[in-house]
Amino acid sequence: MTVTATAFATSRQHADDLLSPLRRCPLERSSLDRTVDEPMTFESLYASSAALWPPGLRYAADTLWSDAGFPALLGELAEAVASAPSDRSLVLAPLAPAGRPPPDMAFSALGRSYVVPYAVWDDPRQDAAHTGWLRDAMHRVEPLGTGHYIAETDLTAAPSRARRSFTADDWQRLTSLRGRYDPDGVFRSYLTPDEVAADPSAP
């Protein structure tokens, strides 16, 4: 497990204060490697992130919002990662911002915790094995879920994925707006249940 924390602050002291809980972590002495209070540039942050997703590989992802804590979610997903067919596969567990966003935001935060399992592999002949692993991993935690994140969720995994990526009010608002501005369905919407049933591999 790798823990990364970045403080965006107005001063060095402010940043040190924000990161102080990590310096008091009881697991500090058992860490295999540790970098503390290192100044960062945006270029360095992007480079670190890009290292997780090198070009030329194959990727599949799914997402889950939950009101359960990380111990419950990551306890289940740790077992899934241990059995992943690729040692590149991983789970991201970003800490969600404190509190709920303003109600008129387009982004729907649907829980207190958020996890993103990724299957990462290189051989197209192994597509079925890795996407199957991803869906098995999600099945472990879906009973704890409150929704999904529309930008990365596997829309073909279940007919409910798109709808459950928004609050009920937001979904109704989107449906109403589409009916108003695109009544003839010129622009394709999210997959319907019939499309998922007809072709589970559809993009």
PDB file of C-alpha atoms in Angstrom:
ATOM      1  CA  MET A   1       0.000   0.000   0.000  1.00  0.00           C
ATOM      2  CA  THR A   2       1.205   3.468  -0.912  1.00  0.00           C
ATOM      3  CA  VAL A   3      -0.112   6.566   0.851  1.00  0.00           C
ATOM      4  CA  THR A   4       0.393   9.898  -0.891  1.00  0.00           C
ATOM      5  CA  ALA A   5      -0.763  13.227   0.526  1.00  0.00           C
ATOM      6  CA  THR A   6      -0.401  16.609  -1.145  1.00  0.00           C
ATOM      7  CA  ALA A   7      -1.074  19.865   0.684  1.00  0.00           C
ATOM      8  CA  PHE A   8      -2.034  22.963  -1.310  1.00  0.00           C
ATOM      9  CA  ALA A   9      -1.220  25.759   1.102  1.00  0.00           C
ATOM     10  CA  THR A  10      -0.416  29.463   1.375  1.00  0.00           C
ATOM     11  CA  SER A  11       2.923  28.903   3.131  1.00  0.00           C
ATOM     12  CA  ARG A  12       5.401  26.195   4.071  1.00  0.00           C
ATOM     13  CA  GLN A  13       4.200  26.296   7.684  1.00  0.00           C
ATOM     14  CA  HIS A  14       0.594  25.966   6.555  1.00  0.00           C
ATOM     15  CA  ALA A  15       1.526  22.943   4.445  1.00  0.00           C
ATOM     16  CA  ASP A  16       3.425  21.340   7.335  1.00  0.00           C
ATOM     17  CA  ASP A  17       0.415  21.824   9.585  1.00  0.00           C
ATOM     18  CA  LEU A  18      -1.911  20.218   7.061  1.00  0.00           C
ATOM     19  CA  LEU A  19       0.333  17.161   6.748  1.00  0.00           C
ATOM     20  CA  SER A  20       1.027  16.780  10.452  1.00  0.00           C
ATOM     21  CA  PRO A  21      -1.446  13.890  10.965  1.00  0.00           C
ATOM     22  CA  LEU A  22       0.749  11.710   8.742  1.00  0.00           C
ATOM     23  CA  ARG A  23       3.789  12.456  10.876  1.00  0.00           C
ATOM     24  CA  ARG A  24       1.852  11.139  13.879  1.00  0.00           C
ATOM     25  CA  CYS A  25       0.732   7.944  12.119  1.00  0.00           C
ATOM     26  CA  PRO A  26       1.373   4.907  14.379  1.00  0.00           C
ATOM     27  CA  LEU A  27       2.463   2.869  11.336  1.00  0.00           C
ATOM     28  CA  GLU A  28       5.304   5.246  10.510  1.00  0.00           C
ATOM     29  CA  ARG A  29       8.053   2.991  11.865  1.00  0.00           C
ATOM     30  CA  SER A  30       6.908  -0.001   9.828  1.00  0.00           C
ATOM     31  CA  SER A  31       6.930   1.803   6.473  1.00  0.00           C
ATOM     32  CA  LEU A  32       9.302   0.455   3.819  1.00  0.00           C
ATOM     33  CA  ASP A  33      10.029   3.883   2.341  1.00  0.00           C
ATOM     34  CA  ARG A  34       9.074   7.393   3.359  1.00  0.00           C
ATOM     35  CA  THR A  35       9.430  10.902   1.971  1.00  0.00           C
ATOM     36  CA  VAL A  36       8.333  13.695   4.286  1.00  0.00           C
ATOM     37  CA  ASP A  37       7.426  17.317   3.551  1.00  0.00           C
ATOM     38  CA  GLU A  38       8.923  17.422   0.074  1.00  0.00           C
ATOM     39  CA  PRO A  39       8.156  20.559  -1.991  1.00  0.00           C
ATOM     40  CA  MET A  40       6.287  19.635  -5.186  1.00  0.00           C
ATOM     41  CA  THR A  41       5.603  21.266  -8.521  1.00  0.00           C
ATOM     42  CA  PHE A  42       2.584  20.548 -10.665  1.00  0.00           C
ATOM     43  CA  GLU A  43       4.932  18.948 -13.188  1.00  0.00           C
ATOM     44  CA  SER A  44       6.159  16.522 -10.517  1.00  0.00           C
ATOM     45  CA  LEU A  45       2.610  15.693  -9.451  1.00  0.00           C
ATOM     46  CA  TYR A  46       1.588  14.923 -13.028  1.00  0.00           C
ATOM     47  CA  ALA A  47       4.711  12.829 -13.589  1.00  0.00           C
ATOM     48  CA  SER A  48       4.010  10.751 -10.482  1.00  0.00           C
ATOM     49  CA  SER A  49       0.457  10.135 -11.593  1.00  0.00           C
ATOM     50  CA  ALA A  50       1.484   9.294 -15.157  1.00  0.00           C
ATOM     51  CA  ALA A  51       3.877   6.632 -13.866  1.00  0.00           C
ATOM     52  CA  LEU A  52       0.876   4.593 -12.746  1.00  0.00           C
ATOM     53  CA  TRP A  53      -0.600   4.584 -16.258  1.00  0.00           C
ATOM     54  CA  PRO A  54       2.241   3.987 -18.756  1.00  0.00           C
ATOM     55  CA  PRO A  55       1.311   4.030 -22.454  1.00  0.00           C
ATOM     56  CA  GLY A  56       0.900   0.822 -24.417  1.00  0.00           C
ATOM     57  CA  LEU A  57      -1.000  -1.125 -21.756  1.00  0.00           C
ATOM     58  CA  ARG A  58      -4.669  -2.064 -21.562  1.00  0.00           C
ATOM     59  CA  TYR A  59      -6.889  -0.624 -18.839  1.00  0.00           C
ATOM     60  CA  ALA A  60     -10.330  -1.229 -17.400  1.00  0.00           C
ATOM     61  CA  ALA A  61     -11.797   0.605 -14.422  1.00  0.00           C
ATOM     62  CA  ASP A  62     -14.898   0.768 -12.295  1.00  0.00           C
ATOM     63  CA  THR A  63     -15.890   3.040  -9.420  1.00  0.00           C
ATOM     64  CA  LEU A  64     -17.879   2.921  -6.222  1.00  0.00           C
ATOM     65  CA  TRP A  65     -19.121   5.552  -3.800  1.00  0.00           C
ATOM     66  CA  SER A  66     -19.970   4.241  -0.348  1.00  0.00           C
ATOM     67  CA  ASP A  67     -20.921   5.410   3.120  1.00  0.00           C
ATOM     68  CA  ALA A  68     -18.868   2.550   4.557  1.00  0.00           C
ATOM     69  CA  GLY A  69     -15.367   3.309   5.788  1.00  0.00           C
ATOM     70  CA  PHE A  70     -12.134   2.357   4.053  1.00  0.00           C
ATOM     71  CA  PRO A  71     -11.450  -0.568   6.432  1.00  0.00           C
ATOM     72  CA  ALA A  72     -14.548  -2.357   5.122  1.00  0.00           C
ATOM     73  CA  LEU A  73     -14.002  -1.455   1.460  1.00  0.00           C
ATOM     74  CA  LEU A  74     -10.260  -2.052   1.289  1.00  0.00           C
ATOM     75  CA  GLY A  75     -10.490  -5.207   3.358  1.00  0.00           C
ATOM     76  CA  GLU A  76     -12.616  -6.757   0.625  1.00  0.00           C
ATOM     77  CA  LEU A  77     -10.593  -5.310  -2.242  1.00  0.00           C
ATOM     78  CA  ALA A  78      -7.239  -6.358  -0.782  1.00  0.00           C
ATOM     79  CA  GLU A  79      -8.281  -9.982  -1.224  1.00  0.00           C
ATOM     80  CA  ALA A  80      -9.262  -9.228  -4.814  1.00  0.00           C
ATOM     81  CA  VAL A  81      -5.925  -7.547  -5.580  1.00  0.00           C
ATOM     82  CA  ALA A  82      -4.079 -10.551  -4.138  1.00  0.00           C
ATOM     83  CA  SER A  83      -5.772 -12.752  -6.742  1.00  0.00           C
ATOM     84  CA  ALA A  84      -5.463 -10.353  -9.704  1.00  0.00           C
ATOM     85  CA  PRO A  85      -4.092 -11.965 -12.875  1.00  0.00           C
ATOM     86  CA  SER A  86      -1.755  -8.965 -13.321  1.00  0.00           C
ATOM     87  CA  ASP A  87       0.543  -7.464 -10.693  1.00  0.00           C
ATOM     88  CA  ARG A  88      -0.041  -4.076 -12.353  1.00  0.00           C
ATOM     89  CA  SER A  89      -3.705  -4.025 -11.285  1.00  0.00           C
ATOM     90  CA  LEU A  90      -4.479  -1.768  -8.339  1.00  0.00           C
ATOM     91  CA  VAL A  91      -7.114   0.050  -6.332  1.00  0.00           C
ATOM     92  CA  LEU A  92      -7.136   3.800  -5.810  1.00  0.00           C
ATOM     93  CA  ALA A  93      -8.809   5.089  -2.654  1.00  0.00           C
ATOM     94  CA  PRO A  94      -8.882   8.905  -2.866  1.00  0.00           C
ATOM     95  CA  LEU A  95     -10.019  10.731   0.230  1.00  0.00           C
ATOM     96  CA  ALA A  96     -13.186  12.634  -0.597  1.00  0.00           C
ATOM     97  CA  PRO A  97     -13.422  16.327   0.351  1.00  0.00           C
ATOM     98  CA  ALA A  98     -14.960  16.950   3.740  1.00  0.00           C
ATOM     99  CA  GLY A  99     -18.673  17.609   3.592  1.00  0.00           C
ATOM    100  CA  ARG A 100     -21.039  17.580   0.651  1.00  0.00           C
ATOM    101  CA  PRO A 101     -20.545  19.847  -2.392  1.00  0.00           C
ATOM    102  CA  PRO A 102     -23.008  22.657  -3.118  1.00  0.00           C
ATOM    103  CA  PRO A 103     -26.321  21.261  -4.441  1.00  0.00           C
ATOM    104  CA  ASP A 104     -26.004  23.035  -7.801  1.00  0.00           C
ATOM    105  CA  MET A 105     -22.644  21.438  -8.663  1.00  0.00           C
ATOM    106  CA  ALA A 106     -22.614  19.201 -11.737  1.00  0.00           C
ATOM    107  CA  PHE A 107     -20.461  16.653  -9.890  1.00  0.00           C
ATOM    108  CA  SER A 108     -22.420  14.169  -7.806  1.00  0.00           C
ATOM    109  CA  ALA A 109     -20.591  13.024  -4.680  1.00  0.00           C
ATOM    110  CA  LEU A 110     -22.640  10.038  -3.629  1.00  0.00           C
ATOM    111  CA  GLY A 111     -20.924   8.828  -0.476  1.00  0.00           C
ATOM    112  CA  ARG A 112     -18.261   9.411   2.168  1.00  0.00           C
ATOM    113  CA  SER A 113     -15.742   6.973   0.671  1.00  0.00           C
ATOM    114  CA  TYR A 114     -14.660   6.331  -2.907  1.00  0.00           C
ATOM    115  CA  VAL A 115     -12.682   3.470  -4.486  1.00  0.00           C
ATOM    116  CA  VAL A 116     -11.513   2.812  -8.054  1.00  0.00           C
ATOM    117  CA  PRO A 117     -10.327  -0.707  -8.936  1.00  0.00           C
ATOM    118  CA  TYR A 118      -8.194  -0.810 -12.098  1.00  0.00           C
ATOM    119  CA  ALA A 119      -7.306  -3.848 -14.161  1.00  0.00           C
ATOM    120  CA  VAL A 120      -4.034  -3.221 -16.018  1.00  0.00           C
ATOM    121  CA  TRP A 121      -2.527  -5.698 -18.473  1.00  0.00           C
ATOM    122  CA  ASP A 122      -0.722  -5.937 -21.808  1.00  0.00           C
ATOM    123  CA  ASP A 123      -1.997  -8.945 -23.808  1.00  0.00           C
ATOM    124  CA  PRO A 124      -5.264  -8.469 -25.770  1.00  0.00           C
ATOM    125  CA  ARG A 125      -5.822 -12.211 -25.567  1.00  0.00           C
ATOM    126  CA  GLN A 126      -6.275 -11.808 -21.818  1.00  0.00           C
ATOM    127  CA  ASP A 127      -9.020  -9.170 -22.041  1.00  0.00           C
ATOM    128  CA  ALA A 128     -11.743 -11.483 -20.743  1.00  0.00           C
ATOM    129  CA  ALA A 129      -9.699 -12.631 -17.759  1.00  0.00           C
ATOM    130  CA  HIS A 130      -8.873  -9.109 -16.637  1.00  0.00           C
ATOM    131  CA  THR A 131     -12.288  -7.548 -17.167  1.00  0.00           C
ATOM    132  CA  GLY A 132     -13.744 -10.583 -15.401  1.00  0.00           C
ATOM    133  CA  TRP A 133     -11.402  -9.988 -12.473  1.00  0.00           C
ATOM    134  CA  LEU A 134     -12.485  -6.334 -12.321  1.00  0.00           C
ATOM    135  CA  ARG A 135     -16.157  -7.248 -12.164  1.00  0.00           C
ATOM    136  CA  ASP A 136     -15.515  -9.906  -9.527  1.00  0.00           C
ATOM    137  CA  ALA A 137     -13.647  -7.294  -7.459  1.00  0.00           C
ATOM    138  CA  MET A 138     -16.576  -4.891  -7.749  1.00  0.00           C
ATOM    139  CA  HIS A 139     -19.044  -7.588  -6.743  1.00  0.00           C
ATOM    140  CA  ARG A 140     -17.198  -7.846  -3.430  1.00  0.00           C
ATOM    141  CA  VAL A 141     -17.967  -4.248  -2.497  1.00  0.00           C
ATOM    142  CA  GLU A 142     -21.121  -3.386  -4.431  1.00  0.00           C
ATOM    143  CA  PRO A 143     -23.367  -4.302  -1.477  1.00  0.00           C
ATOM    144  CA  LEU A 144     -21.653  -1.418   0.369  1.00  0.00           C
ATOM    145  CA  GLY A 145     -22.145   1.015  -2.503  1.00  0.00           C
ATOM    146  CA  THR A 146     -24.252   4.141  -2.784  1.00  0.00           C
ATOM    147  CA  GLY A 147     -23.422   5.007  -6.405  1.00  0.00           C
ATOM    148  CA  HIS A 148     -20.758   5.333  -9.090  1.00  0.00           C
ATOM    149  CA  TYR A 149     -18.652   8.033 -10.752  1.00  0.00           C
ATOM    150  CA  ILE A 150     -19.884   8.502 -14.313  1.00  0.00           C
ATOM    151  CA  ALA A 151     -16.503   9.396 -15.864  1.00  0.00           C
ATOM    152  CA  GLU A 152     -14.899   6.031 -15.088  1.00  0.00           C
ATOM    153  CA  THR A 153     -17.596   3.548 -14.151  1.00  0.00           C
ATOM    154  CA  ASP A 154     -18.132   0.458 -16.309  1.00  0.00           C
ATOM    155  CA  LEU A 155     -21.462   1.394 -17.903  1.00  0.00           C
ATOM    156  CA  THR A 156     -21.811  -2.061 -19.456  1.00  0.00           C
ATOM    157  CA  ALA A 157     -21.510  -3.884 -16.122  1.00  0.00           C
ATOM    158  CA  ALA A 158     -25.160  -3.298 -15.211  1.00  0.00           C
ATOM    159  CA  PRO A 159     -28.120  -1.336 -16.611  1.00  0.00           C
ATOM    160  CA  SER A 160     -28.281   0.744 -13.424  1.00  0.00           C
ATOM    161  CA  ARG A 161     -24.717   2.102 -13.665  1.00  0.00           C
ATOM    162  CA  ALA A 162     -25.524   5.402 -15.421  1.00  0.00           C
ATOM    163  CA  ARG A 163     -28.554   6.224 -13.280  1.00  0.00           C
ATOM    164  CA  ARG A 164     -26.715   5.382 -10.054  1.00  0.00           C
ATOM    165  CA  SER A 165     -23.918   7.796 -10.999  1.00  0.00           C
ATOM    166  CA  PHE A 166     -26.178  10.742 -10.133  1.00  0.00           C
ATOM    167  CA  THR A 167     -28.512  11.659  -7.328  1.00  0.00           C
ATOM    168  CA  ALA A 168     -32.159  10.950  -8.125  1.00  0.00           C
ATOM    169  CA  ASP A 169     -32.879  14.670  -8.545  1.00  0.00           C
ATOM    170  CA  ASP A 170     -29.844  15.181 -10.799  1.00  0.00           C
ATOM    171  CA  TRP A 171     -30.789  12.215 -12.973  1.00  0.00           C
ATOM    172  CA  GLN A 172     -34.313  13.587 -13.381  1.00  0.00           C
ATOM    173  CA  ARG A 173     -32.896  17.008 -14.236  1.00  0.00           C
ATOM    174  CA  LEU A 174     -30.605  15.534 -16.908  1.00  0.00           C
ATOM    175  CA  THR A 175     -33.486  13.534 -18.362  1.00  0.00           C
ATOM    176  CA  SER A 176     -35.673  16.635 -18.495  1.00  0.00           C
ATOM    177  CA  LEU A 177     -32.945  18.718 -20.127  1.00  0.00           C
ATOM    178  CA  ARG A 178     -32.359  16.092 -22.769  1.00  0.00           C
ATOM    179  CA  GLY A 179     -36.066  15.907 -23.491  1.00  0.00           C
ATOM    180  CA  ARG A 180     -36.124  19.676 -23.897  1.00  0.00           C
ATOM    181  CA  TYR A 181     -33.024  20.201 -26.052  1.00  0.00           C
ATOM    182  CA  ASP A 182     -32.724  16.849 -27.847  1.00  0.00           C
ATOM    183  CA  PRO A 183     -36.269  15.475 -28.114  1.00  0.00           C
ATOM    184  CA  ASP A 184     -35.409  13.376 -31.187  1.00  0.00           C
ATOM    185  CA  GLY A 185     -32.420  11.682 -29.545  1.00  0.00           C
ATOM    186  CA  VAL A 186     -29.866  12.981 -32.059  1.00  0.00           C
ATOM    187  CA  PHE A 187     -27.112  12.659 -29.472  1.00  0.00           C
ATOM    188  CA  ARG A 188     -26.661   9.229 -27.979  1.00  0.00           C
ATOM    189  CA  SER A 189     -27.328   8.984 -24.275  1.00  0.00           C
ATOM    190  CA  TYR A 190     -25.912   6.495 -21.780  1.00  0.00           C
ATOM    191  CA  LEU A 191     -26.522   2.843 -22.556  1.00  0.00           C
ATOM    192  CA  THR A 192     -30.078   1.710 -21.992  1.00  0.00           C
ATOM    193  CA  PRO A 193     -30.835  -1.605 -20.254  1.00  0.00           C
ATOM    194  CA  ASP A 194     -31.806  -3.093 -23.625  1.00  0.00           C
ATOM    195  CA  GLU A 195     -28.460  -2.117 -25.170  1.00  0.00           C
ATOM    196  CA  VAL A 196     -26.526  -3.605 -22.281  1.00  0.00           C
ATOM    197  CA  ALA A 197     -28.493  -6.862 -22.514  1.00  0.00           C
ATOM    198  CA  ALA A 198     -28.002  -7.045 -26.293  1.00  0.00           C
ATOM    199  CA  ASP A 199     -24.260  -6.382 -26.257  1.00  0.00           C
ATOM    200  CA  PRO A 200     -22.478  -6.434 -22.875  1.00  0.00           C
ATOM    201  CA  SER A 201     -19.196  -5.441 -24.571  1.00  0.00           C
ATOM    202  CA  ALA A 202     -20.604  -2.324 -26.250  1.00  0.00           C
ATOM    203  CA  PRO A 203     -18.577   0.876 -25.684  1.00  0.00           C
TER     204      PRO A 203
END
